[in-house]
PDB file of C-alpha atoms in Angstrom:
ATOM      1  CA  UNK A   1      30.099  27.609 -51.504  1.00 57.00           C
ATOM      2  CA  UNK A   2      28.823  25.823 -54.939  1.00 55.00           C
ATOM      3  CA  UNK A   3      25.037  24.225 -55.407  1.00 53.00           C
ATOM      4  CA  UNK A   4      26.122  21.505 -54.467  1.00 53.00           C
ATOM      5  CA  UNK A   5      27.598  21.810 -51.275  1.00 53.00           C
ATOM      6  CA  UNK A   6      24.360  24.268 -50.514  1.00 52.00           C
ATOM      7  CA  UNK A   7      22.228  21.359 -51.340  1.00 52.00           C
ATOM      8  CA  UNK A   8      23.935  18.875 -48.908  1.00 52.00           C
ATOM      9  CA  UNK A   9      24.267  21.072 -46.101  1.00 47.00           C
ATOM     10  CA  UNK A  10      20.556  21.879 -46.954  1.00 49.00           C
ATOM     11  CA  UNK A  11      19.771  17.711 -46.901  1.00 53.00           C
ATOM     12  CA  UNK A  12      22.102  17.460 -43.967  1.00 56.00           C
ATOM     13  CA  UNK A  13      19.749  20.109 -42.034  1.00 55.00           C
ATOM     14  CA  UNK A  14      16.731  18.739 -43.226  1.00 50.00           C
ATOM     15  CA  UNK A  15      17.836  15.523 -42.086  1.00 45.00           C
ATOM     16  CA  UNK A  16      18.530  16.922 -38.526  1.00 53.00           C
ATOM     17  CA  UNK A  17      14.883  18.266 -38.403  1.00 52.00           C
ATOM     18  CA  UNK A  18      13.633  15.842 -38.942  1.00 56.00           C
ATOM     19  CA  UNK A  19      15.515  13.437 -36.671  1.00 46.00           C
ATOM     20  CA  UNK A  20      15.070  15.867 -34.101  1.00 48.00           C
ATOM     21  CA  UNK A  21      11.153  16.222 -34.301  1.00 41.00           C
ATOM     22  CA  UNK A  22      11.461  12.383 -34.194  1.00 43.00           C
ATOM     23  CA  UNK A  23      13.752  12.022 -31.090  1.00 43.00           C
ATOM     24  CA  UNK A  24      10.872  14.420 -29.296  1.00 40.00           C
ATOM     25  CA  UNK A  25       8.436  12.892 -30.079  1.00 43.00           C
ATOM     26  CA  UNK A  26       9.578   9.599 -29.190  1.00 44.00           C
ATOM     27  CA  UNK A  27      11.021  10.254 -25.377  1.00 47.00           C
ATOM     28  CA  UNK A  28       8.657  13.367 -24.512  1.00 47.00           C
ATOM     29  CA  UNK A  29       6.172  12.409 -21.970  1.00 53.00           C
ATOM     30  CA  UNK A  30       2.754  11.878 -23.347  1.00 56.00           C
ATOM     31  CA  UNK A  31       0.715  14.808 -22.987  1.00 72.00           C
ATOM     32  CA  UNK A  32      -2.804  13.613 -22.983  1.00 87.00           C
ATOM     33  CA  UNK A  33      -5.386  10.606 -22.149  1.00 89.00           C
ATOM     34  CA  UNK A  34      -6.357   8.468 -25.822  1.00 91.00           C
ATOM     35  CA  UNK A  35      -9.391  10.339 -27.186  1.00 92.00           C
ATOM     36  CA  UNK A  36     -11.231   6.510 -26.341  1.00 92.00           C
ATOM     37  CA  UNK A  37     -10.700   7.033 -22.797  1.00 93.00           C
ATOM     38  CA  UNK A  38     -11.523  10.598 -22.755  1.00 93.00           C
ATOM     39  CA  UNK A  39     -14.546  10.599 -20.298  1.00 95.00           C
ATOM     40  CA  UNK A  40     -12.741   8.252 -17.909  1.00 96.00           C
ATOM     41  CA  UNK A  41     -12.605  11.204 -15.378  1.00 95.00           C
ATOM     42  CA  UNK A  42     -13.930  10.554 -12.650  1.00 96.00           C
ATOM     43  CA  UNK A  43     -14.261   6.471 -10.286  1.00 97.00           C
ATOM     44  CA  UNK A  44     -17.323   4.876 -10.368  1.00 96.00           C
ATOM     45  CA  UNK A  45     -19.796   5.196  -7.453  1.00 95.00           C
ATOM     46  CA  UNK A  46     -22.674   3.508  -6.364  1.00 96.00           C
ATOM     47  CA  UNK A  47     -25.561   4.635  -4.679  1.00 96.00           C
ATOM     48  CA  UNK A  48     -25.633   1.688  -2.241  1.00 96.00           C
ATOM     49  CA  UNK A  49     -22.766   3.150  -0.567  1.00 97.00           C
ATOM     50  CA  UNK A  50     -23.592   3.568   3.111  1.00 97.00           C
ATOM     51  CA  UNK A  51     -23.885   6.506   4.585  1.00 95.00           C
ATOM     52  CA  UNK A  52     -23.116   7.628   8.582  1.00 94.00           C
ATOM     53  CA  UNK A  53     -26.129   7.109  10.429  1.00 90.00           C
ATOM     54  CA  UNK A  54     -29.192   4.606  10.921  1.00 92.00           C
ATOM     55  CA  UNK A  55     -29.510   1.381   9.735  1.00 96.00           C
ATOM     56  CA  UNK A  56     -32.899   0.304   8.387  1.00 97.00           C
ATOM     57  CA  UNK A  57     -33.141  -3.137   8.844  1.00 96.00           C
ATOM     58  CA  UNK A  58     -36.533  -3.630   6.742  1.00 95.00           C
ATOM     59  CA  UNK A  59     -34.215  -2.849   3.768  1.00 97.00           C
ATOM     60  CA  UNK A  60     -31.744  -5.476   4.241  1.00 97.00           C
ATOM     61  CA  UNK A  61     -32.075  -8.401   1.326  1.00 95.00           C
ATOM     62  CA  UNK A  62     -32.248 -11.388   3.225  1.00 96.00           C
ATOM     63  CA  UNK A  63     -31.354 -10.244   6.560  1.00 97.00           C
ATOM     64  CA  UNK A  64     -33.669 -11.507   9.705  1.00 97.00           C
ATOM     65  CA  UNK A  65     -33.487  -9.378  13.078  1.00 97.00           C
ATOM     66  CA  UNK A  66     -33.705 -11.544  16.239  1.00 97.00           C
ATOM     67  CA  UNK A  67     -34.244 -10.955  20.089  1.00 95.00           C
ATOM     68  CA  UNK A  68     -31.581 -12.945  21.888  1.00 96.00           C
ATOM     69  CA  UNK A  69     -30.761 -13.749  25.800  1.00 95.00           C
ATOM     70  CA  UNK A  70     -26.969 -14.711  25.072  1.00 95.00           C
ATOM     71  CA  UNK A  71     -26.424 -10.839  24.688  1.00 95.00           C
ATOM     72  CA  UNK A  72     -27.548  -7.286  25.674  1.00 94.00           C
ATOM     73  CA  UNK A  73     -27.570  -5.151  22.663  1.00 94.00           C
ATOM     74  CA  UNK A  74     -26.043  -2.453  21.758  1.00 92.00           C
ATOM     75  CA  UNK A  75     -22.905  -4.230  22.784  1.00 97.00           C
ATOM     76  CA  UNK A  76     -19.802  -1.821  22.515  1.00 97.00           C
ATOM     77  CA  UNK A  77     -16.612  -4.199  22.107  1.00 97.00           C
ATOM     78  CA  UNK A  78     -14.015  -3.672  25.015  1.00 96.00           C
ATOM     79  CA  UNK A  79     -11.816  -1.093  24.440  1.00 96.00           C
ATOM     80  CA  UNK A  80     -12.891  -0.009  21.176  1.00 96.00           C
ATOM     81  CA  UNK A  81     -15.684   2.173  19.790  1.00 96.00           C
ATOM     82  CA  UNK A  82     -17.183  -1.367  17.799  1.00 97.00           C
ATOM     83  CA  UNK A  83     -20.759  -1.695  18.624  1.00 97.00           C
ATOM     84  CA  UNK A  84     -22.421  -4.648  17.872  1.00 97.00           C
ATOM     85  CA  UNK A  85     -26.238  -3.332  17.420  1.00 97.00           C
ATOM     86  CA  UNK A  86     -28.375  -5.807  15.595  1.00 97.00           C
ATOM     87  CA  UNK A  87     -27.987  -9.967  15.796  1.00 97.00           C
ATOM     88  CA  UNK A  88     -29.962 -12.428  13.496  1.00 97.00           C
ATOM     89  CA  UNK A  89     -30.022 -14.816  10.537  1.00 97.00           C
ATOM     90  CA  UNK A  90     -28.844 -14.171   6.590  1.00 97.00           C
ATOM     91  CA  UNK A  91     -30.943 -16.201   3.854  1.00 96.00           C
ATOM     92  CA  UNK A  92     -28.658 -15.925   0.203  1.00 91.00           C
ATOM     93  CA  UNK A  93     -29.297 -17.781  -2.671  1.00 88.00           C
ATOM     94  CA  UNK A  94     -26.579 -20.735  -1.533  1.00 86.00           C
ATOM     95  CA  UNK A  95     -27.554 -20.884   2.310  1.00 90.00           C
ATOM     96  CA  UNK A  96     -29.917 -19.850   5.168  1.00 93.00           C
ATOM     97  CA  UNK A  97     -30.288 -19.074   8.491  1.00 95.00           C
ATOM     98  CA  UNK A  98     -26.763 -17.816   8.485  1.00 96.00           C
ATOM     99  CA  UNK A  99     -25.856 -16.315  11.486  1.00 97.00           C
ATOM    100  CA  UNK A 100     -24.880 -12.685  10.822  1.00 97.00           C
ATOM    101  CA  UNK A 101     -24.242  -9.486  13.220  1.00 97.00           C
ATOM    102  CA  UNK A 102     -24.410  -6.028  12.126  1.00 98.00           C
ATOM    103  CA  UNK A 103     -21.220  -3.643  13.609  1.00 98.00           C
ATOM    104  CA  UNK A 104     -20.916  -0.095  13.462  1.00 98.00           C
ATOM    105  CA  UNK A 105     -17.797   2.054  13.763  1.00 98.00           C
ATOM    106  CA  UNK A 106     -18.894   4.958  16.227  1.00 97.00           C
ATOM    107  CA  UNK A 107     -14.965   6.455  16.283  1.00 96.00           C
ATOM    108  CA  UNK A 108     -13.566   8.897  14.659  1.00 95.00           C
ATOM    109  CA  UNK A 109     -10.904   7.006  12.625  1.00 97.00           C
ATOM    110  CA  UNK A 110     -11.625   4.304   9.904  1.00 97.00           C
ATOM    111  CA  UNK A 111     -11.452   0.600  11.227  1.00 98.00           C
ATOM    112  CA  UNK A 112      -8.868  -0.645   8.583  1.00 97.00           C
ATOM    113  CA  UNK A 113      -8.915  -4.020  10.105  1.00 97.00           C
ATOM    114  CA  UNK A 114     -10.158  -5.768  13.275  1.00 97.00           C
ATOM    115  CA  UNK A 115     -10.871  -9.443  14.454  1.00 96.00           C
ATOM    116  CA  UNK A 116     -13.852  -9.984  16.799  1.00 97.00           C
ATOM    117  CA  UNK A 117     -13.229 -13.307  18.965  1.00 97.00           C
ATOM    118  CA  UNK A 118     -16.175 -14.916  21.045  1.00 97.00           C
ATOM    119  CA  UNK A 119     -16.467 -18.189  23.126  1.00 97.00           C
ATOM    120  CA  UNK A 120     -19.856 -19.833  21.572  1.00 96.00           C
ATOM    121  CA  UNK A 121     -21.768 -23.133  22.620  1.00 96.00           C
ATOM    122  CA  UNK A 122     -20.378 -24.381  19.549  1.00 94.00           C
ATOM    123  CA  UNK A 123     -16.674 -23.483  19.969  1.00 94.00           C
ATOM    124  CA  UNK A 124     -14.957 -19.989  19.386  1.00 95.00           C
ATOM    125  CA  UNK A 125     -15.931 -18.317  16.646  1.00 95.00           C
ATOM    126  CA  UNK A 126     -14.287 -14.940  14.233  1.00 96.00           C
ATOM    127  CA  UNK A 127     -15.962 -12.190  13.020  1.00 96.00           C
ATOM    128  CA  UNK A 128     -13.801  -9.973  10.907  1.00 96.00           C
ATOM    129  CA  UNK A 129     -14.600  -6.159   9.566  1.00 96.00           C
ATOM    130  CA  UNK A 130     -12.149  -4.008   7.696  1.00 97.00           C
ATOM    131  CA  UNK A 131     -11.809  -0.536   6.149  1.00 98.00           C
ATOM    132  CA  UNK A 132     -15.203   0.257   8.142  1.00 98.00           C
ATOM    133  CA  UNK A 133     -15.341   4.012   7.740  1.00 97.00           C
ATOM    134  CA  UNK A 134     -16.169   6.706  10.472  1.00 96.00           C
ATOM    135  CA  UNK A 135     -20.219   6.554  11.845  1.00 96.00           C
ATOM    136  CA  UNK A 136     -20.736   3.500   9.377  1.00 97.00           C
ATOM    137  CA  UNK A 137     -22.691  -0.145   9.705  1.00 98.00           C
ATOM    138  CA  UNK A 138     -21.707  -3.356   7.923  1.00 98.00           C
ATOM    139  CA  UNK A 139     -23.415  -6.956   7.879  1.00 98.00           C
ATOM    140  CA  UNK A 140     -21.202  -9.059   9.116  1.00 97.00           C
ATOM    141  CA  UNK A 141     -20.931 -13.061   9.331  1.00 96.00           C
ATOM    142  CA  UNK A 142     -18.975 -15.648  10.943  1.00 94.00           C
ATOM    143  CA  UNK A 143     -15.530 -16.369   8.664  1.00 89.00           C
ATOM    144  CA  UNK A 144     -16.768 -19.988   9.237  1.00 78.00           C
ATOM    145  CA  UNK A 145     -20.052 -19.488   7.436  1.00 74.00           C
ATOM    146  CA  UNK A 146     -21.870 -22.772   8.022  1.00 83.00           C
ATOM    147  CA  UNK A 147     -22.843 -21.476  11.560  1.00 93.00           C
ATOM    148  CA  UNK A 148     -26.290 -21.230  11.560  1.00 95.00           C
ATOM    149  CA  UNK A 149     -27.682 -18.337  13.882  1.00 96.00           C
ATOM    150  CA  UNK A 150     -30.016 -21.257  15.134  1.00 96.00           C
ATOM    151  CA  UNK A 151     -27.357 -23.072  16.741  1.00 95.00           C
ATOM    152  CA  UNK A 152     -26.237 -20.393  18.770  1.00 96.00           C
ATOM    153  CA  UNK A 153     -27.119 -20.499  22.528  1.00 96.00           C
ATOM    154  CA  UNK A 154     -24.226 -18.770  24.088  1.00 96.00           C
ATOM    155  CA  UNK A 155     -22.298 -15.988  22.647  1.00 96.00           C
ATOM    156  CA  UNK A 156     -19.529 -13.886  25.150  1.00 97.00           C
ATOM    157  CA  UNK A 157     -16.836 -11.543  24.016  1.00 97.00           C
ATOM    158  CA  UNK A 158     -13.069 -13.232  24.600  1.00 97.00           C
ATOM    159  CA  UNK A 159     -10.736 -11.269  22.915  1.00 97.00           C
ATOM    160  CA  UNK A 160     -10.115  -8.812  19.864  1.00 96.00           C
ATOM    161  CA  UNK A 161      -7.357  -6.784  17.238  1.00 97.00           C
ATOM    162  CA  UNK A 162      -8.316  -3.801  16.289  1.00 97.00           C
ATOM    163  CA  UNK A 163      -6.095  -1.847  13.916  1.00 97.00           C
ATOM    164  CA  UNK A 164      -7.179   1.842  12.919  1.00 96.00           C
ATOM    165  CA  UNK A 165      -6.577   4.374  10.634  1.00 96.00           C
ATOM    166  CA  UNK A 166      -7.086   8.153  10.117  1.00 94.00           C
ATOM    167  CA  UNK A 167      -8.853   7.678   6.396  1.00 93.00           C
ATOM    168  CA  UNK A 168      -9.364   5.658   3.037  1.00 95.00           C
ATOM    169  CA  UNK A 169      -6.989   6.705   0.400  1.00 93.00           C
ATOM    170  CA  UNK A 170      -8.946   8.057  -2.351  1.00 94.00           C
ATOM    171  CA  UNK A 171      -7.163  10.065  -5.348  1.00 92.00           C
ATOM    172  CA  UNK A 172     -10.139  10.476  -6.981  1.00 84.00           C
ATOM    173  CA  UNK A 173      -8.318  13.748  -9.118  1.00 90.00           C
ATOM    174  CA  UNK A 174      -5.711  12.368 -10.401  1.00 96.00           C
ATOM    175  CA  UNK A 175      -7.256   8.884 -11.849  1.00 97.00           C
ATOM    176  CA  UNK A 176     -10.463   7.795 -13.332  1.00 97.00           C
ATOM    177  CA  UNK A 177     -12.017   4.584 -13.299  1.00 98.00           C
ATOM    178  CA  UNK A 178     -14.848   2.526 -15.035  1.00 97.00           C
ATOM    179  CA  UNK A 179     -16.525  -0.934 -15.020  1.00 97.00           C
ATOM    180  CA  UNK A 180     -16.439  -2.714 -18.244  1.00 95.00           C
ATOM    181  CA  UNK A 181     -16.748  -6.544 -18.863  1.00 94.00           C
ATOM    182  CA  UNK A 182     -14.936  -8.110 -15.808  1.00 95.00           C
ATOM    183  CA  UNK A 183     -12.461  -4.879 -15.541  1.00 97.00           C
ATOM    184  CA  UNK A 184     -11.615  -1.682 -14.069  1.00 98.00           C
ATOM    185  CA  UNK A 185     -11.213   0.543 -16.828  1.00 98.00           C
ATOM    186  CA  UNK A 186      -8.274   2.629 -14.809  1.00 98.00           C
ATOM    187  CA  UNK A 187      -7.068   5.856 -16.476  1.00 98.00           C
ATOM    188  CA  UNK A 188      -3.963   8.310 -15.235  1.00 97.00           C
ATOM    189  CA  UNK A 189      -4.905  11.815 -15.482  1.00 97.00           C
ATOM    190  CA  UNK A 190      -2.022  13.342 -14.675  1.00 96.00           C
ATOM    191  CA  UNK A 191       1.484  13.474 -16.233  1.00 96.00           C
ATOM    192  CA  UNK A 192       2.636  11.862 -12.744  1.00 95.00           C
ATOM    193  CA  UNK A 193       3.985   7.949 -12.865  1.00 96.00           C
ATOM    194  CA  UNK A 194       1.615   7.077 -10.054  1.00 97.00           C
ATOM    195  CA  UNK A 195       3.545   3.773  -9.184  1.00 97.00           C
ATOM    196  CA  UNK A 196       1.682   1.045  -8.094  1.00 97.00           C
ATOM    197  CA  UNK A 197      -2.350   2.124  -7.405  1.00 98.00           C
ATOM    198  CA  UNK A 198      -4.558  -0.426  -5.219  1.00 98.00           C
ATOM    199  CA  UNK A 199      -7.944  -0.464  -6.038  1.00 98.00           C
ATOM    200  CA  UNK A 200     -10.049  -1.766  -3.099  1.00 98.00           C
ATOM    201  CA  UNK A 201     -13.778  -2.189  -2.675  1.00 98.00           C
ATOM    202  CA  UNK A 202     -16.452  -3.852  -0.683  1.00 98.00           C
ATOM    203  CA  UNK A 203     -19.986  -5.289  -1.442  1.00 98.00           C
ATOM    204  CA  UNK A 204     -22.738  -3.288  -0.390  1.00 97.00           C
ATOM    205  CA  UNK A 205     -26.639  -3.967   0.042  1.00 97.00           C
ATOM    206  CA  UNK A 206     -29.779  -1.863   0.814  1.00 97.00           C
ATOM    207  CA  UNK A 207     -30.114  -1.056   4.370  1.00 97.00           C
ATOM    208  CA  UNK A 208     -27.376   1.529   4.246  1.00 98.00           C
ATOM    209  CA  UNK A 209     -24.847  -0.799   5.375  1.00 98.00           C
ATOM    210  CA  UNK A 210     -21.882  -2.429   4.083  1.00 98.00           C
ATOM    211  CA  UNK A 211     -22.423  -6.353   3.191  1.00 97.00           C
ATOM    212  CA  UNK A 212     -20.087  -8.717   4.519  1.00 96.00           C
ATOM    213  CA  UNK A 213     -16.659  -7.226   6.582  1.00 96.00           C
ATOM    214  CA  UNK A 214     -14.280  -8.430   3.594  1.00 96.00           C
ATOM    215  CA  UNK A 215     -12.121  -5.835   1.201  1.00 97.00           C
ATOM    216  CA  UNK A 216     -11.322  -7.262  -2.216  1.00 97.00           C
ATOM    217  CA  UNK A 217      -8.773  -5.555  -4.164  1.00 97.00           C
ATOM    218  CA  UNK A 218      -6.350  -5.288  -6.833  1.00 98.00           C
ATOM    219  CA  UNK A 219      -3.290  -3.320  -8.201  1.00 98.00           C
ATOM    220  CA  UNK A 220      -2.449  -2.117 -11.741  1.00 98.00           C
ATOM    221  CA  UNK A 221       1.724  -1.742 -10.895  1.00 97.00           C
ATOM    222  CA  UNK A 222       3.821   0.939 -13.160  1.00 96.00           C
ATOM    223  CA  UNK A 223       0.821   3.608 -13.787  1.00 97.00           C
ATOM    224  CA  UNK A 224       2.691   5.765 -16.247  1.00 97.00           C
ATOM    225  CA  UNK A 225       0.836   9.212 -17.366  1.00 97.00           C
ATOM    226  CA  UNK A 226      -2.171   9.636 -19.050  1.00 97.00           C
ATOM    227  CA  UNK A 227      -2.246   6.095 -19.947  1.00 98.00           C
ATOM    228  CA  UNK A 228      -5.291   4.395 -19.309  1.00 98.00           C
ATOM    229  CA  UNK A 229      -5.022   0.003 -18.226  1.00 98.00           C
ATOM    230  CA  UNK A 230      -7.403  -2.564 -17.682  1.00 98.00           C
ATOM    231  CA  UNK A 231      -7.573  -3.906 -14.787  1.00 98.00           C
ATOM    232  CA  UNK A 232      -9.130  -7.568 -13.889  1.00 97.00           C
ATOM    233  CA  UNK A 233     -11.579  -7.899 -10.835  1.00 96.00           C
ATOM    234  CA  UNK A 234     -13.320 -11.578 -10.598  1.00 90.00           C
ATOM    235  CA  UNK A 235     -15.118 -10.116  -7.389  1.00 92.00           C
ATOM    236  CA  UNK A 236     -16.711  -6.934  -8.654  1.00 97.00           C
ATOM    237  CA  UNK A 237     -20.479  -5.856  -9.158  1.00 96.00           C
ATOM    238  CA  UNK A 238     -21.554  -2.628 -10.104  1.00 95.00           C
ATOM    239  CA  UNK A 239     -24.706  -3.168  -8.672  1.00 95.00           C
ATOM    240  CA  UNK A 240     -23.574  -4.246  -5.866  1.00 96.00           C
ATOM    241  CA  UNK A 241     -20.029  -3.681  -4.952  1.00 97.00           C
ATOM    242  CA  UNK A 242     -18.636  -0.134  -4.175  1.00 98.00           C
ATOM    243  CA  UNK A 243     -14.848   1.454  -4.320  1.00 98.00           C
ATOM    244  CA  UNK A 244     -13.663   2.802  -0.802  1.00 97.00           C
ATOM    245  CA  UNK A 245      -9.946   3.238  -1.630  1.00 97.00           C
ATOM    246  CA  UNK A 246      -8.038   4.223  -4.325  1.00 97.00           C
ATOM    247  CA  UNK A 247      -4.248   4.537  -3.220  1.00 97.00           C
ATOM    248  CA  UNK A 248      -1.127   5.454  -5.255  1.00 96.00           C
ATOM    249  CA  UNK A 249       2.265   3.842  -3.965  1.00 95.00           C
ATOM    250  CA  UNK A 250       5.895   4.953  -5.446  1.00 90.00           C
ATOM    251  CA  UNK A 251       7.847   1.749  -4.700  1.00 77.00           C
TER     252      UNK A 251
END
């Protein structure tokens, strides 16, 4: 073999290198979170977050316990393990005398949803909780919320749903997420495509107990490894909201 033909096999190989190098680099999964989102281990908590156990009402922002005749408390829900414990009126900076009721889930499985029916002097009226842990309280009002607790006069369980679950999703070791100017800062740690992960959370207030029955949530679809999204939430306060689920879905 002449120089020359050594020299062009020797470009041809070169040339094969480096295409090679190139084509792994290109389709290899990537092997690590950006250096910027580094510290993104671990999902935000709050120290609000209720706890299983007593309620103290002197805590509660805005919150007025009241003696009532209309009902014997603690009032356990038909059939379920809901017990309505406290009943009085919720001052915010919109509204006040709000007439608000505070549940607690004494079962052993998370209430993931429920709807709490009663025949009032002022028509039927819903009450609505969800994703209520095990042995934990939450504030809850009317989903009409112009009914004023002083307009109440009769108040008598007609009818409920109740749906349960064992837990709240949380795969807390295998994402991390931040708050950071109106977003979840979401990242994957893992070399997994996690599909389609739900971020839920509630509001929360001092009192140890959960403020308002609602879940807000949102989803970040196509979670591809170690790559870290933003994540719009309109509804979220660190000070005052707290994650309870975190669930990854392979559609």
């Amino acid at each position: 073999m002449n120089k020359k033909s050594i020299i062009l096999v020797a470009s041809l190989l070169f040339v094969i290198i480096i295409a090679t190098v190139l084509l792994v680099m290109f389709f290899s999964p990537k092997q690590g979170v950006d250096k910027k989102y580094a510290d993104n281990t671990s999902i935000i908590e709050n120290t609000l977050e209720p706890q299983s156990g007593t309620v103290d009402i002197r805590k509660i922002e805005g919150f007025t316990e009241h003696t009532v005749s209309y009902i014997n408390l603690q009032y356990t829900i038909p059939d379920t393990e809901i017990e309505i414990t406290k009943i009085g009126s919720y001052t915010n900076e919109n509204n006040d005398d709000i007439f608000a009721i505070i549940v607690k889930n004494n079962s052993d499985r998370v209430i993931s949803y429920s709807s709490l029916n009663f025949d009032t002097n002022i028509g039927e009226i819903s009450l609505s909780v969800t994703n209520l842990p095990q042995g934990i309280s939450a504030l809850v009002f009317a989903e009409n919320k112009d009914i004023k607790f002083s307009d109440i006069t009769s108040f008598k369980f007609k009818d409920k749903l109740v749906v349960n679950s064992d837990n709240l999703s949380i795969i807390d070791s295998k994402v991390g997420i931040k708050y950071q100017d109106g977003n979840f800062v979401l990242t994957n740690l893992t070399n997994e495509n996690l599909g389609s992960v739900y971020i839920r959370y509630k509001n929360v207030t001092k009192g140890n107990v959960y403020l308002g029955g609602e879940t807000y949530s949102v989803v970040q679809k196509n979670v591809e490894p170690y790559e870290t999204y933003l994540v719009p939430t309109n509804d979220f306060d660190a000070e005052k909201s707290v994650i309870v689920s975190v669930e990854s879905i392979i559609e």
